[in-house]
Short mmCIF file of C-alpha atoms in Angstrom, two decimals:
data_model
loop_
_atom_site.label_atom_id
_atom_site.label_comp_id
_atom_site.label_asym_id
_atom_site.label_seq_id
_atom_site.Cartn_x
_atom_site.Cartn_y
_atom_site.Cartn_z
CA MET A 1 169.97 312.47 262.11
CA THR A 2 170.42 314.18 258.75
CA GLU A 3 174.21 313.87 258.77
CA LEU A 4 173.96 310.19 259.70
CA LEU A 5 172.02 309.50 256.49
CA ASP A 6 173.93 311.78 254.12
CA SER A 7 176.01 309.01 252.57
CA LEU A 8 172.89 306.91 251.99
CA LEU A 9 170.49 309.50 250.61
CA ARG A 10 172.42 312.57 249.47
CA GLY A 11 175.21 313.16 246.99
CA ALA A 12 178.50 313.99 248.67
CA ALA A 13 179.59 316.61 246.15
CA VAL A 14 176.26 318.42 246.06
CA THR A 15 175.88 318.22 249.83
CA ALA A 16 179.25 319.92 250.20
CA ARG A 17 177.92 322.79 248.08
CA PHE A 18 175.29 323.44 250.73
CA SER A 19 177.40 322.95 253.81
CA ARG A 20 177.39 325.56 256.56
CA ASP A 21 180.60 327.19 255.36
CA ALA A 22 179.59 327.02 251.69
CA THR A 23 176.31 328.77 252.47
CA LEU A 24 178.06 331.54 254.36
CA GLN A 25 180.81 331.85 251.75
CA GLY A 26 178.27 332.31 248.99
CA MET A 27 176.91 335.39 250.74
CA LEU A 28 180.41 336.61 251.54
CA ASP A 29 181.42 336.25 247.89
CA PHE A 30 178.49 338.48 247.03
CA GLU A 31 179.71 341.09 249.52
CA VAL A 32 183.24 341.02 248.10
CA ALA A 33 182.06 341.32 244.51
CA LEU A 34 179.65 344.11 245.51
CA ALA A 35 182.43 346.11 247.11
CA ALA A 36 184.65 345.66 244.04
CA ALA A 37 181.84 346.64 241.67
CA GLU A 38 180.99 349.74 243.71
CA ALA A 39 184.62 350.78 243.91
CA GLU A 40 184.85 350.37 240.14
CA ALA A 41 181.84 352.69 239.80
CA GLY A 42 183.37 355.23 242.16
CA LEU A 43 180.72 354.76 244.85
CA ILE A 44 183.08 353.58 247.61
CA PRO A 45 186.82 354.04 248.08
CA ALA A 46 188.95 351.53 246.22
CA ALA A 47 190.94 351.04 249.43
CA ALA A 48 187.90 349.48 251.08
CA VAL A 49 187.89 346.44 248.81
CA ALA A 50 190.99 344.67 250.15
CA PRO A 51 189.95 344.68 253.84
CA ILE A 52 186.47 343.49 252.95
CA THR A 53 187.96 340.71 250.82
CA THR A 54 190.36 339.66 253.58
CA ALA A 55 187.63 339.53 256.20
CA ALA A 56 185.13 337.61 254.05
CA ARG A 57 186.14 334.09 255.04
CA ALA A 58 183.39 331.82 256.21
CA GLY A 59 185.66 329.61 258.29
CA GLU A 60 186.59 332.54 260.51
CA LEU A 61 183.04 333.57 261.39
CA ASP A 62 181.31 332.66 264.65
CA TRP A 63 178.68 330.39 263.16
CA THR A 64 176.99 329.56 266.45
CA ALA A 65 176.37 333.26 267.02
CA LEU A 66 175.11 333.55 263.45
CA ARG A 67 172.70 330.68 264.05
CA ASP A 68 171.33 332.19 267.21
CA ASP A 69 171.13 335.73 265.86
CA ALA A 70 169.39 334.57 262.67
CA ALA A 71 166.45 333.38 264.73
CA ARG A 72 165.97 336.90 266.04
CA ALA A 73 166.78 338.74 262.81
CA GLY A 74 164.65 336.57 260.51
CA ASN A 75 167.48 335.64 258.14
CA LEU A 76 171.19 334.84 258.09
CA ALA A 77 172.34 337.87 256.13
CA ILE A 78 171.67 340.43 258.86
CA PRO A 79 173.94 338.88 261.51
CA LEU A 80 176.45 337.87 258.82
CA VAL A 81 176.82 341.47 257.65
CA LYS A 82 177.24 342.58 261.26
CA GLN A 83 180.01 340.06 261.86
CA LEU A 84 181.67 340.91 258.55
CA THR A 85 181.55 344.62 259.34
CA ALA A 86 183.10 344.00 262.75
CA ARG A 87 185.89 341.95 261.23
CA VAL A 88 186.59 344.57 258.54
CA LYS A 89 186.69 347.24 261.24
CA THR A 90 189.61 345.46 262.92
CA LEU A 91 191.50 345.79 259.63
CA ASP A 92 190.35 349.20 258.44
CA ALA A 93 187.77 351.24 260.33
CA ASP A 94 187.00 353.41 257.33
CA ALA A 95 186.44 350.40 255.04
CA ALA A 96 183.92 348.96 257.50
CA ARG A 97 181.57 351.84 256.66
CA PHE A 98 181.14 350.47 253.13
CA VAL A 99 180.29 346.82 253.82
CA HIS A 100 176.97 345.83 252.17
CA TRP A 101 176.68 349.34 250.69
CA GLY A 102 173.23 349.87 249.13
CA ALA A 103 172.28 346.17 249.24
CA THR A 104 169.57 344.29 251.11
CA SER A 105 169.62 340.95 252.90
CA GLN A 106 167.83 339.15 250.10
CA ASP A 107 170.44 340.30 247.58
CA ALA A 108 173.13 338.50 249.56
CA ILE A 109 171.04 335.41 250.34
CA ASP A 110 169.62 334.90 246.85
CA THR A 111 172.88 335.56 245.03
CA GLY A 112 174.76 333.33 247.46
CA LEU A 113 172.20 330.61 246.81
CA ILE A 114 172.58 330.99 243.05
CA LEU A 115 176.36 330.60 243.39
CA GLN A 116 175.76 327.38 245.34
CA VAL A 117 173.22 326.21 242.77
CA ARG A 118 175.73 326.80 239.98
CA GLY A 119 178.24 324.52 241.67
CA ALA A 120 175.58 321.92 242.38
CA LEU A 121 174.48 321.93 238.74
CA ASP A 122 178.11 321.42 237.73
CA ASP A 123 178.28 318.35 239.95
CA LEU A 124 174.93 316.99 238.83
CA GLY A 125 175.81 317.52 235.18
CA ALA A 126 179.07 315.60 235.57
CA ASP A 127 177.33 312.67 237.27
CA LEU A 128 174.56 312.73 234.69
CA ASP A 129 177.13 312.41 231.91
CA THR A 130 178.75 309.50 233.73
CA LEU A 131 175.42 307.74 234.09
CA ILE A 132 174.58 308.34 230.43
CA ARG A 133 177.89 306.78 229.35
CA ARG A 134 177.47 303.78 231.62
CA LEU A 135 173.88 303.21 230.63
CA ALA A 136 174.72 303.57 226.92
CA ALA A 137 177.37 300.88 227.35
CA GLN A 138 174.77 298.59 228.89
CA VAL A 139 172.32 299.33 226.07
CA ARG A 140 174.97 298.31 223.54
CA GLU A 141 175.80 295.15 225.42
CA HIS A 142 172.18 294.07 225.75
CA ARG A 143 170.54 295.37 222.61
CA ALA A 144 169.90 291.77 221.50
CA THR A 145 169.18 290.33 224.96
CA VAL A 146 165.56 289.19 224.77
CA MET A 147 163.43 289.46 227.89
CA ILE A 148 159.77 289.70 228.74
CA GLY A 149 158.06 293.06 228.61
CA ARG A 150 155.58 293.60 231.42
CA THR A 151 152.39 295.65 231.53
CA TRP A 152 150.23 295.92 234.65
CA LEU A 153 152.96 293.78 236.27
CA GLN A 154 152.00 290.89 233.98
CA HIS A 155 153.87 289.27 231.10
CA ALA A 156 153.04 291.12 227.90
CA LEU A 157 155.33 290.71 224.86
CA PRO A 158 159.03 290.08 224.23
CA ILE A 159 161.31 293.11 224.31
CA THR A 160 165.05 293.49 224.68
CA PHE A 161 166.85 294.56 227.81
CA GLY A 162 168.65 297.06 225.63
CA LEU A 163 165.33 298.66 224.68
CA LYS A 164 164.22 298.78 228.30
CA LEU A 165 167.41 300.61 229.26
CA ALA A 166 167.19 302.82 226.18
CA GLY A 167 163.92 304.23 227.51
CA THR A 168 165.72 305.45 230.64
CA LEU A 169 168.68 306.64 228.58
CA ASP A 170 166.37 308.68 226.35
CA ALA A 171 164.83 310.36 229.40
CA LEU A 172 168.28 311.13 230.84
CA LEU A 173 169.28 312.75 227.57
CA ARG A 174 166.24 315.02 227.81
CA ALA A 175 167.25 315.92 231.35
CA ARG A 176 170.73 316.77 230.11
CA ALA A 177 169.33 319.05 227.39
CA ASP A 178 167.03 320.67 229.95
CA LEU A 179 170.00 321.32 232.24
CA ALA A 180 171.54 323.66 229.68
CA ASN A 181 168.26 325.59 229.56
CA VAL A 182 168.04 325.72 233.34
CA ARG A 183 171.54 327.14 233.63
CA GLU A 184 170.74 329.78 231.03
CA GLN A 185 167.50 330.80 232.75
CA VAL A 186 168.51 330.58 236.40
CA LEU A 187 172.10 331.71 236.96
CA TYR A 188 171.30 335.39 237.49
CA VAL A 189 172.57 337.82 240.09
CA GLN A 190 170.04 339.21 242.55
CA PHE A 191 170.59 342.90 243.24
CA GLY A 192 167.76 345.32 243.91
CA GLY A 193 168.40 346.98 247.22
CA ALA A 194 165.64 347.66 249.70
CA ALA A 195 162.65 347.56 247.33
CA GLY A 196 164.09 346.65 243.94
CA THR A 197 164.99 350.14 242.70
CA LEU A 198 168.62 350.50 243.86
CA ALA A 199 167.69 354.05 244.80
CA SER A 200 170.48 354.08 247.40
CA LEU A 201 173.06 354.02 244.61
CA GLY A 202 171.66 356.98 242.72
CA ASP A 203 172.18 356.70 238.99
CA LYS A 204 174.96 354.10 239.42
CA GLY A 205 172.67 351.21 240.30
CA PRO A 206 172.53 349.56 236.86
CA THR A 207 176.28 350.05 236.40
CA VAL A 208 177.04 348.36 239.71
CA ALA A 209 174.59 345.55 238.96
CA ALA A 210 176.30 344.83 235.65
CA ALA A 211 179.76 344.84 237.24
CA LEU A 212 178.54 342.64 240.09
CA ALA A 213 177.15 340.06 237.69
CA ARG A 214 180.35 340.09 235.65
CA ARG A 215 182.56 339.58 238.70
CA LEU A 216 180.48 336.67 239.95
CA GLY A 217 180.21 335.06 236.52
CA LEU A 218 176.42 335.34 236.58
CA SER A 219 173.96 336.92 234.17
CA GLU A 220 172.41 340.30 234.82
CA ALA A 221 168.66 340.20 235.38
CA GLY A 222 166.28 342.53 233.56
CA THR A 223 164.82 343.46 236.94
CA PRO A 224 165.56 342.40 240.49
CA TRP A 225 163.62 339.19 241.16
CA HIS A 226 163.03 339.38 244.90
CA GLY A 227 159.34 338.52 244.47
CA GLN A 228 159.52 336.45 241.27
CA ARG A 229 160.59 332.96 242.23
CA ASP A 230 160.25 331.11 238.93
CA ARG A 231 164.03 330.73 238.73
CA VAL A 232 164.08 328.81 242.01
CA VAL A 233 161.16 326.68 240.83
CA ARG A 234 162.89 325.91 237.51
CA VAL A 235 165.90 324.49 239.31
CA GLY A 236 163.81 322.51 241.75
CA SER A 237 161.51 321.18 239.04
CA TRP A 238 164.44 320.02 236.95
CA ALA A 239 165.97 318.19 239.92
CA ALA A 240 162.63 316.65 240.86
CA SER A 241 161.98 315.49 237.30
CA LEU A 242 165.41 313.89 237.02
CA THR A 243 165.00 312.22 240.40
CA GLY A 244 161.62 310.91 239.25
CA THR A 245 163.22 309.41 236.14
CA LEU A 246 165.81 307.72 238.33
CA GLY A 247 163.02 306.53 240.61
CA LYS A 248 161.25 304.81 237.70
CA PHE A 249 164.54 303.19 236.75
CA ALA A 250 165.12 302.04 240.34
CA ARG A 251 161.56 300.70 240.61
CA ASP A 252 161.98 298.58 237.47
CA THR A 253 165.39 297.38 238.60
CA ALA A 254 164.12 296.45 242.06
CA LEU A 255 161.25 294.46 240.55
CA LEU A 256 163.72 292.58 238.38
CA THR A 257 165.78 291.66 241.47
CA GLN A 258 162.87 289.85 243.14
CA THR A 259 163.72 286.26 243.94
CA GLU A 260 160.92 284.94 241.70
CA VAL A 261 162.19 287.08 238.80
CA GLY A 262 165.95 287.10 239.37
CA GLU A 263 166.93 288.89 236.16
CA ILE A 264 169.16 291.46 237.86
CA ALA A 265 171.13 291.51 241.11
CA GLU A 266 172.74 294.50 242.75
CA ALA A 267 176.41 294.29 243.63
CA SER A 268 177.12 292.23 246.73
CA GLY A 269 179.87 292.45 249.28
CA ALA A 270 180.57 292.66 252.97
CA GLY A 271 177.97 294.79 254.67
CA ARG A 272 176.02 295.50 251.47
CA GLY A 273 172.38 294.57 251.08
CA GLY A 274 172.32 292.14 253.95
CA SER A 275 169.78 291.57 256.69
CA SER A 276 170.22 291.84 260.45
CA THR A 277 168.57 288.43 260.82
CA MET A 278 168.67 286.59 257.47
CA PRO A 279 172.19 285.79 256.23
CA HIS A 280 170.97 284.82 252.77
CA LYS A 281 169.47 288.22 251.85
CA ARG A 282 170.82 290.30 248.97
CA ASN A 283 168.61 293.35 249.17
CA PRO A 284 168.48 296.04 246.44
CA VAL A 285 169.73 298.79 248.74
CA GLY A 286 170.76 301.08 245.90
CA CYS A 287 167.26 300.97 244.47
CA ALA A 288 165.86 301.69 247.93
CA ALA A 289 167.98 304.84 248.30
CA ILE A 290 166.94 306.14 244.88
CA LEU A 291 163.28 305.39 245.56
CA ALA A 292 163.46 307.17 248.91
CA ALA A 293 164.69 310.30 247.14
CA ALA A 294 162.04 309.98 244.45
CA ALA A 295 159.32 309.61 247.08
CA ARG A 296 160.32 312.86 248.80
CA THR A 297 160.83 315.15 245.84
CA PRO A 298 157.18 315.70 244.83
CA GLN A 299 156.38 317.26 248.20
CA LEU A 300 159.53 319.35 248.20
CA VAL A 301 158.95 320.77 244.74
CA ALA A 302 155.34 321.45 245.71
CA THR A 303 156.68 323.64 248.51
CA LEU A 304 158.61 325.70 245.96
CA PHE A 305 155.51 326.11 243.80
CA GLY A 306 153.53 327.15 246.86
CA ALA A 307 156.18 329.71 247.75
CA MET A 308 155.75 331.49 244.42
CA GLN A 309 152.85 333.48 245.90
CA GLN A 310 155.18 336.12 247.33
CA ASP A 311 153.88 339.29 248.94
CA HIS A 312 154.62 342.45 246.96
CA GLU A 313 158.37 343.17 246.68
CA ARG A 314 159.52 340.64 249.31
CA GLY A 315 157.69 337.63 250.61
CA LEU A 316 156.72 336.96 254.21
CA GLY A 317 157.54 333.34 255.02
CA THR A 318 157.20 332.14 251.44
CA TRP A 319 160.76 333.20 250.65
CA HIS A 320 161.96 331.54 253.84
CA ALA A 321 160.32 328.27 252.79
CA GLU A 322 162.79 327.95 249.92
CA TRP A 323 165.95 328.08 251.98
CA GLU A 324 166.11 324.44 252.99
CA THR A 325 163.80 323.05 250.32
CA LEU A 326 165.82 323.78 247.18
CA PRO A 327 169.14 322.52 248.62
CA GLU A 328 167.41 319.35 249.81
CA LEU A 329 165.97 318.73 246.34
CA LEU A 330 169.40 319.11 244.77
CA MET A 331 171.14 316.98 247.39
CA LEU A 332 168.60 314.17 247.01
CA CYS A 333 168.98 314.35 243.25
CA GLY A 334 172.74 314.14 243.67
CA GLY A 335 172.39 311.08 245.87
CA ALA A 336 170.05 309.36 243.43
CA LEU A 337 172.40 310.09 240.53
CA ALA A 338 175.50 308.85 242.33
CA THR A 339 173.72 305.70 243.46
CA ALA A 340 172.41 305.02 239.95
CA CYS A 341 175.95 305.39 238.54
CA ALA A 342 177.24 302.78 240.98
CA LEU A 343 174.24 300.52 240.43
CA VAL A 344 174.67 300.34 236.67
CA GLU A 345 178.42 299.90 236.94
CA ASP A 346 178.31 296.95 239.34
CA TRP A 347 175.03 295.07 238.83
CA THR A 348 174.76 291.51 237.56
CA VAL A 349 172.47 290.85 234.60
CA ASP A 350 171.31 287.25 234.34
CA THR A 351 170.54 286.81 230.65
CA GLU A 352 169.79 283.10 231.06
CA ARG A 353 167.12 283.88 233.63
CA MET A 354 165.67 286.49 231.27
CA ARG A 355 165.40 283.85 228.59
CA ALA A 356 163.91 281.29 230.98
CA ASN A 357 161.29 283.77 232.18
CA LEU A 358 160.10 284.19 228.60
CA ASP A 359 158.83 280.61 228.74
CA VAL A 360 156.95 280.92 232.04
CA THR A 361 153.61 281.25 230.24
CA HIS A 362 154.39 278.36 227.88
CA GLY A 363 154.12 280.43 224.75
CA LEU A 364 151.04 282.50 225.64
CA ILE A 365 153.01 285.74 225.24
CA MET A 366 153.22 284.99 221.51
CA ALA A 367 149.43 284.91 221.04
CA GLU A 368 149.44 288.40 219.50
CA ALA A 369 151.99 287.36 216.86
CA VAL A 370 149.81 284.41 215.83
CA THR A 371 146.68 286.57 215.84
CA MET A 372 148.23 289.16 213.55
CA ALA A 373 149.39 286.46 211.12
CA LEU A 374 145.98 284.79 211.05
CA GLY A 375 144.25 288.11 210.72
CA GLU A 376 145.71 288.62 207.27
CA SER A 377 143.47 285.85 205.94
CA MET A 378 140.49 285.73 208.31
CA GLY A 379 140.27 289.24 209.79
CA ARG A 380 141.66 290.48 213.07
CA LEU A 381 138.55 289.99 215.25
CA ASP A 382 137.92 286.42 214.10
CA ALA A 383 141.60 285.63 214.52
CA HIS A 384 141.56 287.15 218.01
CA ARG A 385 138.58 285.02 219.08
CA LEU A 386 140.15 281.86 217.68
CA VAL A 387 143.56 282.35 219.29
CA GLU A 388 141.98 283.46 222.57
CA ALA A 389 140.07 280.18 222.70
CA ARG A 390 143.25 278.18 222.08
CA CYS A 391 144.98 280.17 224.85
CA ARG A 392 142.25 279.13 227.27
CA ASP A 393 142.76 275.53 226.17
CA ALA A 394 146.50 275.76 226.74
CA LEU A 395 145.96 277.12 230.24
CA ALA A 396 143.37 274.53 231.14
CA GLN A 397 145.44 271.64 229.79
CA HIS A 398 148.80 272.96 231.09
CA ARG A 399 150.28 272.68 227.60
CA HIS A 400 152.45 274.89 225.42
CA LEU A 401 150.45 277.17 223.14
CA LEU A 402 152.32 275.94 220.06
CA ASP A 403 151.20 272.35 220.67
CA VAL A 404 147.57 273.44 221.00
CA LEU A 405 147.73 275.61 217.89
CA ARG A 406 149.07 272.72 215.83
CA GLU A 407 145.90 270.72 216.58
CA ASP A 408 143.50 273.36 215.27
CA THR A 409 142.74 272.80 211.57
CA ASP A 410 141.34 276.32 211.17
CA ILE A 411 144.81 277.53 212.04
CA THR A 412 147.00 274.93 210.34
CA ARG A 413 145.34 275.33 206.97
CA ARG A 414 146.36 278.98 207.05
CA LEU A 415 149.72 278.75 208.80
CA SER A 416 152.33 276.04 208.23
CA ALA A 417 154.14 274.22 211.03
CA ASP A 418 157.29 276.24 210.31
CA ALA A 419 155.33 279.48 210.35
CA LEU A 420 153.76 278.61 213.70
CA ALA A 421 157.15 277.70 215.13
CA ARG A 422 158.56 281.03 214.04
CA LEU A 423 155.53 282.98 215.24
CA THR A 424 155.85 281.48 218.73
CA ASP A 425 159.59 282.22 219.01
CA PRO A 426 160.09 285.43 221.05
CA GLN A 427 163.32 286.18 219.16
CA HIS A 428 161.29 286.84 216.02
CA TYR A 429 158.73 289.22 217.52
CA LEU A 430 160.80 292.23 218.56
CA GLY A 431 159.42 294.69 216.02
CA ALA A 432 161.41 297.92 215.82
CA ALA A 433 163.21 297.41 219.14
CA ASP A 434 166.65 297.54 217.56
CA THR A 435 165.76 300.62 215.51
CA PHE A 436 164.68 302.44 218.65
CA VAL A 437 167.87 301.41 220.41
CA SER A 438 169.97 302.71 217.52
CA ARG A 439 168.20 306.05 217.61
CA VAL A 440 168.81 306.56 221.32
CA LEU A 441 172.44 305.45 221.11
CA ALA A 442 173.05 307.92 218.29
CA LEU A 443 171.63 310.70 220.47
CA ALA A 444 173.73 309.59 223.42
CA ASP A 445 176.94 309.43 221.41
CA ALA A 446 176.30 312.92 220.04
CA ALA A 447 175.58 314.38 223.47
CA VAL A 448 178.13 312.47 225.56
CA PRO A 449 180.72 310.71 223.39
CA PRO A 450 181.96 307.40 224.81
CA SER A 451 185.28 307.51 226.62
CA PRO A 452 188.21 307.10 224.18
CA THR A 453 189.53 304.28 226.38
CA GLY A 454 186.24 302.44 226.21
CA ARG A 455 185.87 302.79 229.97
CA THR A 456 183.30 305.01 231.58
CA PRO A 457 184.68 307.65 233.97
CA GLN A 458 184.59 306.89 237.69
#
């Protein structure tokens, strides 16, 4: 079932990082780097490194046996090390004695996971930059496109579509800045041996740990972190937060695609967004995929937080709970990002419908503008009561607010006909919208400069 839905819900690049072979290869890469680091420190023969390296190929392992043996062993590393040792023995019996020398299962599993996470963060960062560029281009295009702002799902005040998108863009820029912090805090080698002391390596433990980290391109931890899972939680929380931001964006977009609203439409085409029974349907399937990911991530990240209560130096079951949870969080985030990139690139924005929807309330959305202008001469509360009464009249009489306002002498002796016309024009009540847009675009251009060709990367 999972594989059948991968292309809908999960990012292809990130999913590949957590494939069966990628998971096994991450642990094997740890074993190879460990052997090289220990040979460098004089703990094992230098001749043992080449056979271990040659044998450490995930595609040549018996993965069905690994799967079955893991159920009995309690983790994948134990049967993996056995298979690796057997393979090395066929190449060099003496070298086989030094496979996994002084390490523990969690060293291989955690470090392998971190290597996978590093690749996944590379992929997510690249897609995030693409989305930022594409969204920034849309913000520029629509910075002056006036639309209705909605609060509590009701018409509120005029805004611009550019400002609406700038809010999402601003959040994505924060996620991008956070990604740099996550990488700095999380990409650490795990190496502590049986109980976190590396006693099996004598006085060479710290030396080997440093060499291991260097060879894998990871940072060296102050202490082994077998029982301290904040690094795992930091990655998962970042992915969940980004997916949540994308979920808010998808929710807004989906609401704008409703037939009665019609301000945005997702890309159409053969087999996209249709219905099994209704030929006319153009469903927001991209939004649905993003929202599905956003709906799942809170529970997944909660699992990671719950797993932080590890037992002593190695957790019982809590550590195991992370194994599928963190990859799933990252894969769902990758799917949401990839879908959002395609959505923004190919959607249709109906600016005429946006303008038409501004007039649905027949001017009532401009009541605040009139109130503020009247308030300068009669006080805000009195102005509010007066305009509120005229709004009720407009609703009851099915008339435009401007026409009703023009008949009230308390209003017309304070505001001219031209002033009222201007005050009831949504184009003239956008406040600092353009200033806010400019600020966010400046941040975006500094963080992710637009493509020199003017086209966003595919």
